[in-house]
CSV table of C-alpha atoms in Angstrom, one decimal:
chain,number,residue,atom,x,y,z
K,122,UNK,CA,0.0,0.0,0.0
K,123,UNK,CA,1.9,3.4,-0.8
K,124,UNK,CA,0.0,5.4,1.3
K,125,UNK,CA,1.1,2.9,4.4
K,126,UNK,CA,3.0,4.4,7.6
K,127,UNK,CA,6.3,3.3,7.4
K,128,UNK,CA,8.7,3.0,10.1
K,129,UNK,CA,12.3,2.4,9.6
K,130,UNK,CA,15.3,0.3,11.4
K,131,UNK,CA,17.8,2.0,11.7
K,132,UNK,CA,20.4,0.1,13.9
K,133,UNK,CA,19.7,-3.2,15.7
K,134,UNK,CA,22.9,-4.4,16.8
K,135,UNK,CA,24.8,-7.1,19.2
K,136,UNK,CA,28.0,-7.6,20.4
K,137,UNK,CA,29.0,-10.9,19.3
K,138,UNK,CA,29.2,-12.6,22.4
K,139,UNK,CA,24.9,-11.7,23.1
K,140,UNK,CA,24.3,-13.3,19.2
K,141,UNK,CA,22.3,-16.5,19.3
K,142,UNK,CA,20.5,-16.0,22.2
K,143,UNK,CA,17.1,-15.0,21.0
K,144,UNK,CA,18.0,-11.6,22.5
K,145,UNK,CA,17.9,-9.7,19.2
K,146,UNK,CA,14.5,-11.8,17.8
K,147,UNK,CA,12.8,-10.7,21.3
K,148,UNK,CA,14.5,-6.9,20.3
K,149,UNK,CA,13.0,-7.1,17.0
K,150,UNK,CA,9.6,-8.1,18.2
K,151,UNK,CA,9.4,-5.7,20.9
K,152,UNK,CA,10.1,-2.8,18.4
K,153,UNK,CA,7.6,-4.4,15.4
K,154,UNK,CA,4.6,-4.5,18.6
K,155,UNK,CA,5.8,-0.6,19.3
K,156,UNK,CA,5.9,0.5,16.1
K,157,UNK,CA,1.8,-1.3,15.6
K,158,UNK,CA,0.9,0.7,18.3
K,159,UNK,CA,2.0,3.6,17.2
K,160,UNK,CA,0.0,3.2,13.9
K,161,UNK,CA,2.8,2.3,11.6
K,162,UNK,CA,2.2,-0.7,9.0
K,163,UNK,CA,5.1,-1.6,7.4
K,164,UNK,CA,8.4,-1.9,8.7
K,165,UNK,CA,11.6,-1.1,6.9
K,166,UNK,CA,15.3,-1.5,6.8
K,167,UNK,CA,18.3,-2.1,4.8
K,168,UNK,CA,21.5,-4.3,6.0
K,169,UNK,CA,24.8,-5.1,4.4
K,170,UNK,CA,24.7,-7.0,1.5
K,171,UNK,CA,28.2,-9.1,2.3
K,172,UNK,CA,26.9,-9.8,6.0
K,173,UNK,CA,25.3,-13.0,5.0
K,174,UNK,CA,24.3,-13.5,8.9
K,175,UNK,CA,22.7,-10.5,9.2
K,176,UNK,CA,20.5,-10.8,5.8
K,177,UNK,CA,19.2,-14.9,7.2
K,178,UNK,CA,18.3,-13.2,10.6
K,179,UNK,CA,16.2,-10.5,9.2
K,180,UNK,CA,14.7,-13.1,7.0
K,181,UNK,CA,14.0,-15.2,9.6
K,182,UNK,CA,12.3,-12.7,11.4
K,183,UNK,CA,10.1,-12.4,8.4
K,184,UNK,CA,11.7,-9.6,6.5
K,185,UNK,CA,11.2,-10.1,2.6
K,186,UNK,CA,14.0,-8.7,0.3
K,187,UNK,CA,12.2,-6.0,-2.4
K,188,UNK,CA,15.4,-4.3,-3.5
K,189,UNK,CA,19.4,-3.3,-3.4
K,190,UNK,CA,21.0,-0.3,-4.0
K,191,UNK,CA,24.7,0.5,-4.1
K,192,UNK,CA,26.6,3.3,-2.7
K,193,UNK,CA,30.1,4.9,-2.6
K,194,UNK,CA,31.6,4.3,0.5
K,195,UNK,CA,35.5,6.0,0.9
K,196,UNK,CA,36.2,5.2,-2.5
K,197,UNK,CA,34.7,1.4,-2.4
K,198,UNK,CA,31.5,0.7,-3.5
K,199,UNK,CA,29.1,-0.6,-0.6
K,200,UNK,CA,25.8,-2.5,-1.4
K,201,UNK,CA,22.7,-2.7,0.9
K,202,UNK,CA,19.6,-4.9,0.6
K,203,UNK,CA,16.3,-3.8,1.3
K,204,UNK,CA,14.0,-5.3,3.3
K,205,UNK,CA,10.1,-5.0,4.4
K,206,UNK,CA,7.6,-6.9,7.1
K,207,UNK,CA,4.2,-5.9,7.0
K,208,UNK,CA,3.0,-5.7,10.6
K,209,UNK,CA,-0.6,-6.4,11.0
């Protein structure tokens, strides 16, 4: 729906030794029932397209890839994938 409220995930991040806990699924969920209270529909984010970790843990929260874009970096080129979850 393009006329959705969309919320965006900015930074969800653990230190290594916290990984593989279920820490940062419960982190995730907590901020998807937030942002559904606070009206929005659609959540959305974009992660590092060489952090192959990162990429199956948003998809198995439920995150489907729509897209990738790629940016200059410091003189390297970066790539991102984009990712959305409706949340109702």
């Amino acid at each position: 729906d393009q006329h959705a409220a969309v919320c965006q995930f900015v930074r969800v991040y653990l230190a290594p030794c916290m990984r593989g806990k279920g820490l940062g699924t419960r982190i995730v969920t907590r901020l998807e029932e937030t942002a559904l209270k606070l009206g929005y529909q659609i959540s959305y984010l974009h992660a590092d397209a060489l952090a192959a970790s990162t990429l199956r843990f948003w998809e198995h929260c439920g995150y489907r890839e729509f897209g990738r874009f790629s940016y200059d970096a410091n003189g390297r080129v970066d790539t991102s994938v984009d990712f959305d979850k409706p949340l109702c």
